[in-house]
Short mmCIF file of C-alpha atoms in Angstrom, two decimals:
data_model
loop_
_atom_site.label_atom_id
_atom_site.label_comp_id
_atom_site.label_asym_id
_atom_site.label_seq_id
_atom_site.Cartn_x
_atom_site.Cartn_y
_atom_site.Cartn_z
CA MET A 1 0.00 0.00 0.00
CA ASN A 2 1.41 3.39 -0.85
CA ALA A 3 0.87 7.09 -0.50
CA SER A 4 -1.28 7.23 -3.62
CA GLY A 5 -4.05 5.51 -1.66
CA ARG A 6 -7.03 7.32 -0.22
CA HIS A 7 -6.20 8.25 3.29
CA LEU A 8 -7.95 9.99 6.14
CA ILE A 9 -6.62 11.70 9.23
CA ILE A 10 -8.99 12.11 12.15
CA THR A 11 -8.61 14.26 15.21
CA LEU A 12 -10.95 14.86 18.10
CA ALA A 13 -11.24 18.10 20.09
CA LEU A 14 -13.64 18.04 23.00
CA ASP A 15 -13.97 21.14 25.12
CA LEU A 16 -16.24 21.87 28.02
CA PRO A 17 -18.79 24.62 27.31
CA GLY A 18 -17.06 27.99 27.28
CA GLU A 19 -13.62 26.49 26.70
CA LEU A 20 -11.75 26.29 23.40
CA ALA A 21 -8.33 24.91 24.27
CA GLN A 22 -8.72 21.67 22.30
CA TYR A 23 -10.38 23.53 19.43
CA HIS A 24 -7.33 25.79 19.08
CA LEU A 25 -5.02 22.78 19.23
CA ALA A 26 -7.01 21.03 16.51
CA LYS A 27 -6.81 24.09 14.32
CA LEU A 28 -3.05 24.24 14.76
CA LEU A 29 -2.73 20.56 13.88
CA ILE A 30 -4.89 20.82 10.78
CA SER A 31 -3.20 24.02 9.63
CA SER A 32 0.11 22.23 9.93
CA LEU A 33 -1.11 19.17 8.02
CA LEU A 34 -2.39 21.38 5.22
CA ARG A 35 0.89 23.27 5.09
CA THR A 36 2.76 19.97 4.67
CA ARG A 37 0.47 19.27 1.66
CA PHE A 38 -1.08 16.17 3.17
CA SER A 39 -2.53 14.28 0.22
CA GLY A 40 -5.53 12.76 1.95
CA GLU A 41 -8.59 14.07 3.73
CA ILE A 42 -8.90 15.37 7.24
CA LEU A 43 -11.81 15.00 9.63
CA ALA A 44 -12.01 17.17 12.73
CA ILE A 45 -14.61 16.26 15.28
CA HIS A 46 -15.11 19.03 17.79
CA THR A 47 -17.51 20.62 20.22
CA ALA A 48 -16.83 24.30 19.50
CA PRO A 49 -19.71 26.46 18.29
CA ASN A 50 -17.59 28.02 15.55
CA PRO A 51 -15.95 26.29 12.61
CA LEU A 52 -12.18 25.81 12.75
CA PHE A 53 -11.82 27.79 9.54
CA LEU A 54 -14.01 30.68 8.47
CA VAL A 55 -12.90 29.90 4.94
CA ALA A 56 -13.42 26.18 4.51
CA ARG A 57 -10.30 24.28 3.49
CA ALA A 58 -10.41 21.76 0.68
CA GLY A 59 -10.19 18.23 1.99
CA VAL A 60 -11.10 19.16 5.55
CA ARG A 61 -14.44 18.15 7.03
CA GLU A 62 -15.61 19.36 10.40
CA VAL A 63 -18.17 17.53 12.44
CA ARG A 64 -19.57 19.42 15.36
CA ILE A 65 -20.82 17.25 18.18
CA SER A 66 -22.48 18.03 21.49
CA LEU A 67 -21.29 16.67 24.76
CA PRO A 68 -23.76 14.45 26.57
CA ARG A 69 -25.61 16.25 29.32
CA ASN A 70 -24.05 14.03 31.93
CA ALA A 71 -20.47 14.61 30.70
CA PRO A 72 -18.29 14.99 33.80
CA ARG A 73 -16.57 18.24 34.72
CA GLY A 74 -13.12 18.94 36.11
CA SER A 75 -10.36 16.36 35.93
CA GLU A 76 -12.84 13.59 35.16
CA PHE A 77 -13.64 15.33 31.91
CA ILE A 78 -10.15 14.51 30.62
CA THR A 79 -10.75 10.81 31.20
CA PHE A 80 -14.14 11.10 29.57
CA ALA A 81 -12.73 12.96 26.55
CA GLN A 82 -9.95 10.42 26.04
CA SER A 83 -12.45 7.60 26.04
CA GLN A 84 -14.45 9.27 23.29
CA LYS A 85 -11.79 8.27 20.75
CA HIS A 86 -13.53 4.97 20.26
CA GLU A 87 -16.98 6.58 19.97
CA ILE A 88 -16.34 8.37 16.69
CA GLY A 89 -16.86 5.50 14.26
CA HIS A 90 -20.30 6.52 13.04
CA HIS A 91 -18.89 9.73 11.57
CA ILE A 92 -16.67 7.83 9.17
CA ASP A 93 -17.49 5.97 5.98
CA VAL A 94 -14.47 3.69 5.94
CA SER A 95 -15.23 2.40 2.44
CA ARG A 96 -13.91 5.67 1.03
CA TYR A 97 -10.41 5.14 2.40
CA ASP A 98 -7.50 2.75 2.34
CA ARG A 99 -5.97 3.81 5.59
CA ILE A 100 -6.99 5.95 8.50
CA MET A 101 -4.74 7.75 10.92
CA PHE A 102 -5.86 9.05 14.27
CA ILE A 103 -3.86 11.94 15.73
CA ASP A 104 -4.45 13.49 19.14
CA CYS A 105 -5.15 17.17 18.64
CA ASP A 106 -2.18 18.21 20.80
CA SER A 107 0.12 17.44 17.90
CA VAL A 108 1.60 19.38 15.04
CA ALA A 109 3.00 18.20 11.70
CA LEU A 110 6.39 19.61 10.77
CA ARG A 111 6.76 17.76 7.48
CA SER A 112 4.65 15.48 5.32
CA VAL A 113 3.07 12.53 7.09
CA ASP A 114 2.08 10.79 3.84
CA HIS A 115 4.80 8.18 4.17
CA LEU A 116 3.48 7.08 7.55
CA PHE A 117 0.61 5.41 5.67
CA ASN A 118 2.97 3.20 3.66
CA GLY A 119 3.85 -0.41 4.44
CA GLU A 120 2.54 -3.93 4.59
CA TRP A 121 0.80 -3.82 7.94
CA ASP A 122 -2.70 -3.48 9.32
CA LEU A 123 -1.89 -1.35 12.32
CA ALA A 124 0.99 1.04 12.94
CA VAL A 125 1.59 2.45 16.41
CA VAL A 126 3.99 4.70 18.26
CA HIS A 127 5.99 3.63 21.28
CA ASP A 128 6.55 5.85 24.27
CA THR A 129 10.27 5.25 23.92
CA GLY A 130 11.97 4.60 27.22
CA SER A 131 8.79 3.49 28.94
CA ARG A 132 7.88 0.00 30.15
CA ILE A 133 4.48 -1.35 29.27
CA GLN A 134 4.01 -2.34 32.91
CA GLY A 135 3.85 1.34 33.88
CA MET A 136 0.62 2.83 35.20
CA TYR A 137 -0.06 4.70 31.96
CA TRP A 138 0.07 1.61 29.76
CA GLY A 139 -0.27 -1.60 31.74
CA GLY A 140 -3.69 -1.54 33.35
CA TYR A 141 -4.94 -4.52 31.38
CA LEU A 142 -1.89 -6.77 31.57
CA THR A 143 -2.10 -10.23 33.06
CA ASP A 144 0.13 -11.12 36.00
CA GLU A 145 2.32 -13.13 33.69
CA GLU A 146 2.65 -10.27 31.24
CA ARG A 147 3.58 -7.95 34.08
CA ALA A 148 6.40 -10.30 34.95
CA THR A 149 7.64 -11.12 31.49
CA LEU A 150 6.96 -8.39 28.95
CA THR A 151 9.97 -6.28 28.01
CA CYS A 152 8.43 -3.91 25.47
CA ALA A 153 7.76 -0.19 25.69
CA GLY A 154 4.28 1.19 26.23
CA VAL A 155 2.28 2.25 23.19
CA ASN A 156 1.02 5.80 22.95
CA SER A 157 -2.64 5.90 22.03
CA GLY A 158 -2.45 9.39 20.56
CA THR A 159 -1.17 8.43 17.12
CA PHE A 160 -1.94 5.31 15.13
CA VAL A 161 -2.62 4.30 11.56
CA LEU A 162 -4.62 1.33 10.40
CA ARG A 163 -6.29 -0.29 7.45
CA ALA A 164 -9.61 1.44 6.97
CA ASP A 165 -11.53 -1.82 6.71
CA ARG A 166 -10.43 -2.71 10.23
CA PHE A 167 -11.15 0.70 11.73
CA HIS A 168 -14.54 -0.16 13.26
CA GLU A 169 -13.20 -3.45 14.57
CA LEU A 170 -10.43 -1.58 16.36
CA LEU A 171 -12.79 0.95 17.89
CA GLU A 172 -15.19 -1.72 19.06
CA THR A 173 -12.44 -3.83 20.60
CA TRP A 174 -10.93 -0.80 22.29
CA ARG A 175 -14.31 0.13 23.75
CA GLU A 176 -14.91 -3.41 24.98
CA ILE A 177 -11.54 -3.60 26.70
CA GLU A 178 -11.98 -0.25 28.39
CA ARG A 179 -15.39 -1.20 29.71
CA VAL A 180 -13.65 -3.23 32.43
CA PRO A 181 -12.49 -0.86 35.16
CA VAL A 182 -8.84 -1.06 36.19
CA ALA A 183 -6.51 0.86 38.43
CA GLY A 184 -3.97 3.28 37.02
CA CYS A 185 -4.09 6.40 34.90
CA LEU A 186 -5.01 6.82 31.23
CA ARG A 187 -7.35 3.87 31.11
CA GLU A 188 -8.00 4.36 27.41
CA GLN A 189 -4.28 4.13 26.72
CA SER A 190 -3.94 1.01 28.84
CA ALA A 191 -6.86 -0.46 26.90
CA PHE A 192 -5.16 0.48 23.65
CA ASN A 193 -2.00 -1.33 24.77
CA ARG A 194 -4.08 -4.41 25.49
CA LEU A 195 -5.61 -4.09 22.04
CA VAL A 196 -2.21 -3.86 20.37
CA LEU A 197 -0.88 -6.86 22.28
CA ASP A 198 -3.86 -8.94 21.10
CA TRP A 199 -4.07 -7.54 17.57
CA LYS A 200 -4.43 -10.22 14.92
CA GLY A 201 -2.59 -9.09 11.86
CA PRO A 202 0.68 -7.43 10.95
CA THR A 203 1.62 -4.48 13.11
CA HIS A 204 4.33 -1.91 12.72
CA VAL A 205 6.06 0.45 15.13
CA ILE A 206 6.51 3.92 13.69
CA ASP A 207 10.04 5.13 14.25
CA SER A 208 10.50 7.68 17.01
CA SER A 209 12.29 9.93 14.51
CA GLU A 210 8.93 10.26 12.73
CA VAL A 211 6.68 10.92 15.69
CA ALA A 212 8.34 12.78 18.54
CA LEU A 213 6.92 12.80 22.05
CA PRO A 214 9.21 15.34 23.67
CA PHE A 215 7.45 15.53 27.01
CA VAL A 216 7.19 11.77 27.41
CA THR A 217 10.60 10.77 26.13
CA ASN A 218 12.58 13.94 26.90
CA ALA A 219 13.60 14.11 23.25
CA HIS A 220 16.05 16.89 22.46
CA TYR A 221 14.58 19.92 20.70
CA ARG A 222 16.92 19.22 17.77
CA ASP A 223 15.38 15.77 17.31
CA CYS A 224 11.93 17.16 17.76
CA ILE A 225 12.17 19.56 14.84
CA THR A 226 13.24 16.85 12.42
CA ALA A 227 10.21 14.66 13.19
CA ALA A 228 7.21 14.52 10.87
CA LEU A 229 4.83 14.85 13.77
CA VAL A 230 5.31 16.20 17.27
CA HIS A 231 2.85 15.12 19.94
CA ALA A 232 2.91 17.20 23.10
CA ALA A 233 1.40 14.51 25.34
CA GLY A 234 2.42 15.01 28.93
CA GLY A 235 3.36 18.62 28.33
CA GLY A 236 1.36 20.17 31.14
CA THR A 237 -1.87 22.09 30.72
CA PRO A 238 -3.52 22.46 27.32
CA GLU A 239 -2.20 26.02 27.33
CA ASP A 240 1.37 24.86 27.98
CA ARG A 241 1.10 22.35 25.18
CA ALA A 242 -0.51 24.83 22.82
CA ARG A 243 2.22 27.36 23.53
CA PHE A 244 4.93 24.81 22.79
CA LEU A 245 3.26 23.58 19.60
CA TYR A 246 2.55 27.12 18.50
CA GLY A 247 6.27 27.85 18.78
CA LEU A 248 7.10 24.86 16.61
CA PHE A 249 4.40 25.86 14.14
CA ALA A 250 5.73 29.41 13.95
CA ALA A 251 9.33 28.27 13.60
CA THR A 252 8.37 25.88 10.81
CA TYR A 253 5.78 27.80 8.84
CA LEU A 254 6.02 31.48 9.70
CA CYS A 255 9.78 32.00 9.64
CA ASP A 256 11.69 32.93 6.51
CA SER A 257 15.15 34.29 5.95
CA GLN A 258 13.79 37.84 5.66
CA MET A 259 11.80 37.40 8.89
CA PHE A 260 8.87 38.86 7.05
CA LEU A 261 6.17 38.35 9.65
CA PHE A 262 8.44 39.37 12.50
CA ASN A 263 9.41 42.61 10.82
CA ILE A 264 5.78 43.45 9.99
CA MET A 265 4.72 42.88 13.57
CA GLU A 266 7.67 44.65 15.12
CA MET A 267 8.39 47.67 12.91
CA MET B 1 15.67 51.74 41.96
CA PRO B 2 19.07 50.82 40.55
CA ARG B 3 19.40 51.38 36.84
CA HIS B 4 20.95 48.78 34.64
CA LEU B 5 22.42 48.78 31.17
CA ALA B 6 22.18 45.89 28.74
CA TYR B 7 24.09 45.74 25.48
CA THR B 8 24.69 43.43 22.59
CA ILE B 9 26.70 43.40 19.39
CA ALA B 10 25.52 42.51 15.90
CA LEU B 11 28.43 42.22 13.50
CA GLU B 12 27.56 40.81 10.12
CA TYR B 13 29.46 38.43 7.95
CA PRO B 14 29.55 38.27 5.01
CA PRO B 15 28.82 41.96 4.39
CA GLY B 16 25.18 42.44 3.48
CA SER B 17 23.98 39.75 5.83
CA MET B 18 21.44 40.84 8.42
CA ALA B 19 21.45 37.71 10.50
CA HIS B 20 22.81 39.21 13.70
CA TRP B 21 20.78 42.34 13.15
CA THR B 22 17.66 40.16 13.20
CA MET B 23 18.71 38.31 16.32
CA ALA B 24 19.63 41.54 18.07
CA LYS B 25 16.24 42.95 17.19
CA MET B 26 14.55 39.91 18.66
CA LEU B 27 16.66 40.12 21.79
CA VAL B 28 15.95 43.82 22.30
CA LEU B 29 12.23 43.31 21.77
CA SER B 30 12.20 40.45 24.22
CA LEU B 31 13.87 42.67 26.82
CA LEU B 32 11.30 45.40 26.19
CA ARG B 33 8.37 43.00 26.25
CA THR B 34 9.52 41.55 29.56
CA ARG B 35 9.59 45.12 30.92
CA PHE B 36 13.32 45.39 31.43
CA ASP B 37 13.49 48.90 32.86
CA GLY B 38 17.13 49.63 32.11
CA ASP B 39 18.68 51.05 28.99
CA ILE B 40 19.69 48.99 25.98
CA VAL B 41 22.49 49.63 23.51
CA VAL B 42 23.00 47.69 20.29
CA PHE B 43 26.35 47.92 18.51
CA LYS B 44 25.92 46.90 14.91
CA THR B 45 27.55 47.05 11.53
CA CYS B 46 24.34 47.18 9.49
CA SER B 47 23.17 50.73 8.90
CA GLU B 48 19.52 49.74 8.71
CA PRO B 49 17.80 50.81 11.94
CA LEU B 50 16.44 47.97 14.04
CA PHE B 51 13.18 49.83 14.43
CA LEU B 52 11.41 52.11 11.99
CA VAL B 53 9.64 53.41 15.06
CA PRO B 54 12.40 54.01 17.62
CA ARG B 55 11.88 52.42 21.02
CA ALA B 56 12.35 54.39 24.22
CA GLY B 57 15.47 53.39 26.11
CA VAL B 58 17.10 51.73 23.11
CA ARG B 59 20.15 53.21 21.43
CA GLU B 60 21.67 51.87 18.22
CA VAL B 61 25.35 52.50 17.56
CA ILE B 62 26.81 51.78 14.16
CA ILE B 63 30.39 50.57 14.35
CA ASP B 64 33.00 49.83 11.78
CA ALA B 65 34.27 46.41 12.78
CA GLY B 66 37.36 46.95 10.64
CA ASP B 67 39.44 44.33 8.94
CA SER B 68 39.74 41.01 10.71
CA GLY B 69 43.32 40.72 9.44
CA SER B 70 44.76 37.30 10.11
CA LEU B 71 41.97 36.48 12.55
CA HIS B 72 38.97 34.45 11.55
CA PHE B 73 36.10 36.92 11.22
CA TRP B 74 34.16 35.48 14.13
CA ASP B 75 37.17 35.63 16.47
CA HIS B 76 37.56 39.23 15.37
CA ALA B 77 33.84 39.89 15.89
CA GLN B 78 33.67 38.27 19.31
CA ALA B 79 36.37 40.60 20.59
CA TRP B 80 33.98 43.50 20.14
CA LYS B 81 32.14 42.28 23.22
CA PHE B 82 34.77 43.95 25.31
CA ARG B 83 36.20 46.41 22.80
CA VAL B 84 32.98 48.43 22.73
CA HIS B 85 33.43 49.30 26.39
CA GLU B 86 35.21 52.45 25.29
CA GLN B 87 32.00 53.60 23.70
CA LEU B 88 29.83 53.02 26.73
CA ASN B 89 29.35 55.58 29.43
CA VAL B 90 28.26 53.54 32.42
CA ASN B 91 28.05 56.40 34.90
CA GLY B 92 24.82 56.26 36.84
CA TYR B 93 24.19 52.58 36.24
CA ASP B 94 24.29 49.90 38.88
CA LYS B 95 25.06 46.89 36.69
CA VAL B 96 26.00 46.37 33.07
CA ILE B 97 25.15 43.16 31.26
CA PHE B 98 26.52 41.96 27.96
CA LEU B 99 24.31 39.54 26.05
CA ASP B 100 25.14 37.69 22.86
CA ALA B 101 22.61 38.54 20.17
CA ASP B 102 21.33 34.97 20.21
CA CYS B 103 19.89 35.43 23.68
CA LEU B 104 16.21 35.92 24.31
CA ALA B 105 14.56 37.18 27.48
CA LEU B 106 11.49 35.21 28.47
CA ARG B 107 11.03 37.09 31.74
CA ASP B 108 12.33 40.32 33.22
CA ILE B 109 16.07 39.96 33.68
CA GLY B 110 16.12 42.77 36.26
CA PRO B 111 16.13 40.34 39.19
CA LEU B 112 19.21 38.63 37.72
CA LEU B 113 21.05 41.89 38.15
CA ASP B 114 20.04 42.51 41.75
CA GLY B 115 22.40 41.71 44.57
CA ASN B 116 25.74 42.47 46.06
CA TRP B 117 28.25 41.04 43.62
CA ASP B 118 30.83 42.22 41.14
CA LEU B 119 30.50 39.68 38.37
CA ARG B 120 27.90 37.25 37.13
CA ALA B 121 28.83 34.74 34.47
CA TYR B 122 27.39 31.51 33.14
CA ALA B 123 29.29 28.29 33.73
CA GLU B 124 28.27 25.72 31.16
CA PRO B 125 26.71 22.72 32.90
CA ASP B 126 29.05 19.76 33.35
CA SER B 127 31.85 21.60 31.59
CA TRP B 128 35.53 21.78 32.45
CA VAL B 129 38.10 24.44 31.71
CA GLY B 130 40.26 21.81 30.03
CA GLU B 131 37.79 21.37 27.18
CA ARG B 132 38.79 22.70 23.79
CA ILE B 133 36.20 25.45 23.73
CA PHE B 134 37.48 26.97 27.00
CA ASN B 135 41.09 25.98 27.34
CA CYS B 136 43.40 28.09 25.24
CA PHE B 137 44.49 30.17 28.23
CA VAL B 138 44.77 27.16 30.53
CA SER B 139 47.77 24.88 30.22
CA LYS B 140 47.34 21.13 30.18
CA LYS B 141 49.09 20.93 33.52
CA GLU B 142 46.86 23.52 35.13
CA ALA B 143 43.72 21.99 33.67
CA LYS B 144 44.59 18.63 35.18
CA LEU B 145 44.67 20.19 38.61
CA THR B 146 41.24 21.77 38.51
CA LYS B 147 37.62 20.83 38.04
CA ALA B 148 36.61 24.43 37.39
CA PRO B 149 33.89 24.81 34.76
CA GLY B 150 34.16 26.54 31.41
CA ILE B 151 32.50 29.93 31.22
CA ASN B 152 30.21 30.75 28.34
CA GLY B 153 31.39 33.85 26.51
CA GLY B 154 27.91 35.00 25.59
CA LEU B 155 26.83 36.48 28.86
CA LEU B 156 28.51 38.62 31.47
CA ALA B 157 27.10 41.00 34.06
CA VAL B 158 29.41 43.40 35.85
CA ARG B 159 29.00 46.01 38.56
CA ALA B 160 29.07 49.23 36.60
CA ALA B 161 31.75 50.81 38.78
CA ILE B 162 34.30 48.19 37.67
CA TYR B 163 32.90 47.52 34.21
CA HIS B 164 35.71 49.20 32.27
CA GLU B 165 38.38 47.53 34.37
CA VAL B 166 36.85 44.10 33.82
CA MET B 167 36.54 44.67 30.08
CA ARG B 168 40.14 45.79 29.86
CA THR B 169 41.19 42.63 31.66
CA TRP B 170 39.10 40.48 29.33
CA GLU B 171 40.69 42.23 26.34
CA ARG B 172 44.21 41.89 27.75
CA ILE B 173 43.79 38.16 28.29
CA ASN B 174 42.14 37.71 24.89
CA PHE B 175 45.03 39.34 23.00
CA GLY B 176 47.73 38.11 25.37
CA PRO B 177 49.89 35.01 25.22
CA SER B 178 48.27 31.59 25.48
CA PRO B 179 49.70 28.18 26.31
CA ARG B 180 47.66 26.56 23.57
CA PRO B 181 46.63 27.60 20.06
CA LYS B 182 43.91 30.23 20.22
CA GLU B 183 40.39 29.19 19.45
CA PHE B 184 37.08 30.23 20.97
CA THR B 185 39.36 32.94 22.24
CA ASP B 186 36.89 35.35 23.82
CA GLN B 187 35.19 32.54 25.71
CA ALA B 188 38.47 31.05 26.82
CA ALA B 189 39.66 34.49 27.92
CA LEU B 190 36.53 34.97 30.00
CA THR B 191 37.05 31.52 31.50
CA ARG B 192 40.61 32.57 32.43
CA LEU B 193 39.31 35.83 33.86
CA ILE B 194 36.81 34.06 36.11
CA LEU B 195 39.44 31.51 37.16
CA ASP B 196 41.78 34.26 38.31
CA THR B 197 39.43 36.89 39.62
CA THR B 198 39.24 37.91 43.24
CA LEU B 199 36.06 39.87 42.55
CA ARG B 200 32.83 38.70 44.12
CA THR B 201 31.57 36.31 41.49
CA HIS B 202 28.08 34.90 41.49
CA LEU B 203 27.37 32.43 38.69
CA PHE B 204 24.04 32.46 36.90
CA THR B 205 21.98 29.40 37.73
CA ARG B 206 20.43 27.05 35.26
CA LYS B 207 17.01 28.19 36.39
CA GLU B 208 17.92 31.73 35.45
CA VAL B 209 19.65 31.04 32.15
CA GLY B 210 18.88 28.14 29.84
CA MET B 211 20.72 26.86 26.80
CA PRO B 212 17.98 24.95 24.97
CA LEU B 213 20.06 23.98 21.96
CA SER B 214 22.85 22.47 24.01
CA HIS B 215 22.34 21.83 27.71
CA ASP B 216 18.63 22.35 28.40
CA PRO B 217 16.69 20.77 25.55
CA ARG B 218 13.45 20.17 27.46
CA ALA B 219 10.83 22.84 26.87
CA GLN B 220 9.54 22.37 30.41
CA ASP B 221 12.98 23.43 31.65
CA TYR B 222 14.07 26.25 29.36
CA SER B 223 10.64 27.85 29.14
CA ARG B 224 10.85 28.65 32.86
CA CYS B 225 14.17 30.49 32.57
CA ALA B 226 14.37 34.26 32.58
CA LEU B 227 16.86 34.20 29.74
CA ILE B 228 17.80 31.69 27.10
CA HIS B 229 20.94 31.57 25.03
CA ALA B 230 20.49 29.79 21.70
CA ALA B 231 24.13 28.75 21.34
CA GLY B 232 24.72 25.28 19.95
CA ALA B 233 22.44 25.22 16.90
CA LYS B 234 23.48 23.06 13.98
CA SER B 235 22.95 25.91 11.55
CA PHE B 236 22.13 29.56 11.65
CA ASP B 237 18.74 28.85 10.09
CA ASP B 238 17.95 26.41 12.90
CA LYS B 239 18.93 29.00 15.47
CA LEU B 240 16.81 31.74 13.95
CA ARG B 241 13.82 29.45 13.61
CA PHE B 242 14.14 28.35 17.20
CA MET B 243 14.38 31.91 18.46
CA PHE B 244 11.46 33.03 16.33
CA GLY B 245 9.29 30.14 17.49
CA LEU B 246 10.12 30.82 21.11
CA TYR B 247 9.58 34.54 20.63
CA LEU B 248 6.16 34.02 19.11
CA SER B 249 5.12 31.40 21.63
CA THR B 250 6.21 33.69 24.47
CA PHE B 251 4.91 37.04 23.30
CA PHE B 252 2.34 36.33 20.60
CA PHE B 253 0.47 33.48 22.16
CA ASP B 254 -2.76 33.93 24.01
CA ARG B 255 -5.54 31.63 25.06
CA GLN B 256 -7.66 32.76 22.13
CA ALA B 257 -4.85 31.94 19.69
CA MET B 258 -5.53 35.34 18.16
CA LEU B 259 -2.60 35.49 15.77
CA LEU B 260 -3.22 31.96 14.55
CA HIS B 261 -6.82 32.83 13.75
CA ILE B 262 -5.78 36.01 11.95
CA LEU B 263 -3.16 34.21 9.90
CA ASP B 264 -5.24 31.10 9.25
CA ALA B 265 -8.82 32.39 9.20
#
């Protein structure tokens, strides 16, 4: 399968009423994907009252959803929002695509991600390099034996690519796993790790030079800026993460040798 | 309130380049935006003013850097850090701080200049005077006997009353004899100066000054510093991009992502 296939990138931005932090992050991500000339389509699912772009962008579809009335507030909202990743299937007609990539909205593309769709696999995932899958952010659904024997890194649930015809299967399995309560943080990510361990079909680990997780892996800034995608997971508040990603976005897309924008703003 | 003076130099090479001009402009703006309440002087070779609308408290001085002669241009240029002292009247100031143009203030640097000391310099983390980039004024034998750190040549704060004396010393060491071939001369000379000084020296801490492109690569660390120094980039383009990104994320970021929405409506 190659980059000439029909591909879709999905992101999800859920904000509590009156907040727009995830909406801004999603806009930054999509703007970056468009600037890298992503060849596929993009779907943004968000809760904001306004569209991401006043001037609609070709290849970008926005789906506005409402939060359920009983959606939790405060820190529990984060857990709720993360678990909504596997509730988005009905917005997607998978028959139109070869491969689908999910990207957490606290990410930014610094160069083309087209090549991340290539390869003979059904599911491609990103490791939290340096982690151990037994950790509290990944290992909630491990068996006792797996806790004792596994030596692999944890998988980050914020970026993955899979064959479109297995997309619904993945979401359903993910949802089923997460239904069982477990201790630990990031239950949806633990459930995703369980899913990946049990996945029937060829899997692939995307190289850490392609998807950087600077706040999880302590990657050097220099390595960060050569990645195709930077995911700011673990980078503090949404504002902290947005500020960091905004800096990368500006450095990548708004900086030229004449410092045009800078000199306009700072005459 | 004590008054402070900050200055930088922006010498261009090759002629026609405006790279250091741009960095100096970014540095000055970052100082102004963080409400540095001292005066700022920029020594530069480019005749183009930094600001079409002059900023209060900022003075631009055009210098002729002259011929570098047998020196590599950058060695020649770096020496202007201390050579410009003759053009600075520091009467009435409490402290004077020199900043390389590739520094950026993320917070007010005023508090870094408070206190009862004569000199503040930045020792590079985990460095040693015997390393190549610090050692040309330190013999092999002397280096073996010390664990003293190397001092970064891009940042030096001095009590104004002894500023000229310190700069003359820096210059004398820089152009004086050395036990090893000269390279990174200004930095090595400052390292020698700090090794020998009996002045009250108070090193900048890593929480005050970050070097994101070399020693402090984690955003959660360098973004909390008052000042960053972008030394250590692989290329000038990388350095400028980094500074620009950090500048925008520090001063042009708000919770409404206003600029992003204007640029990408």
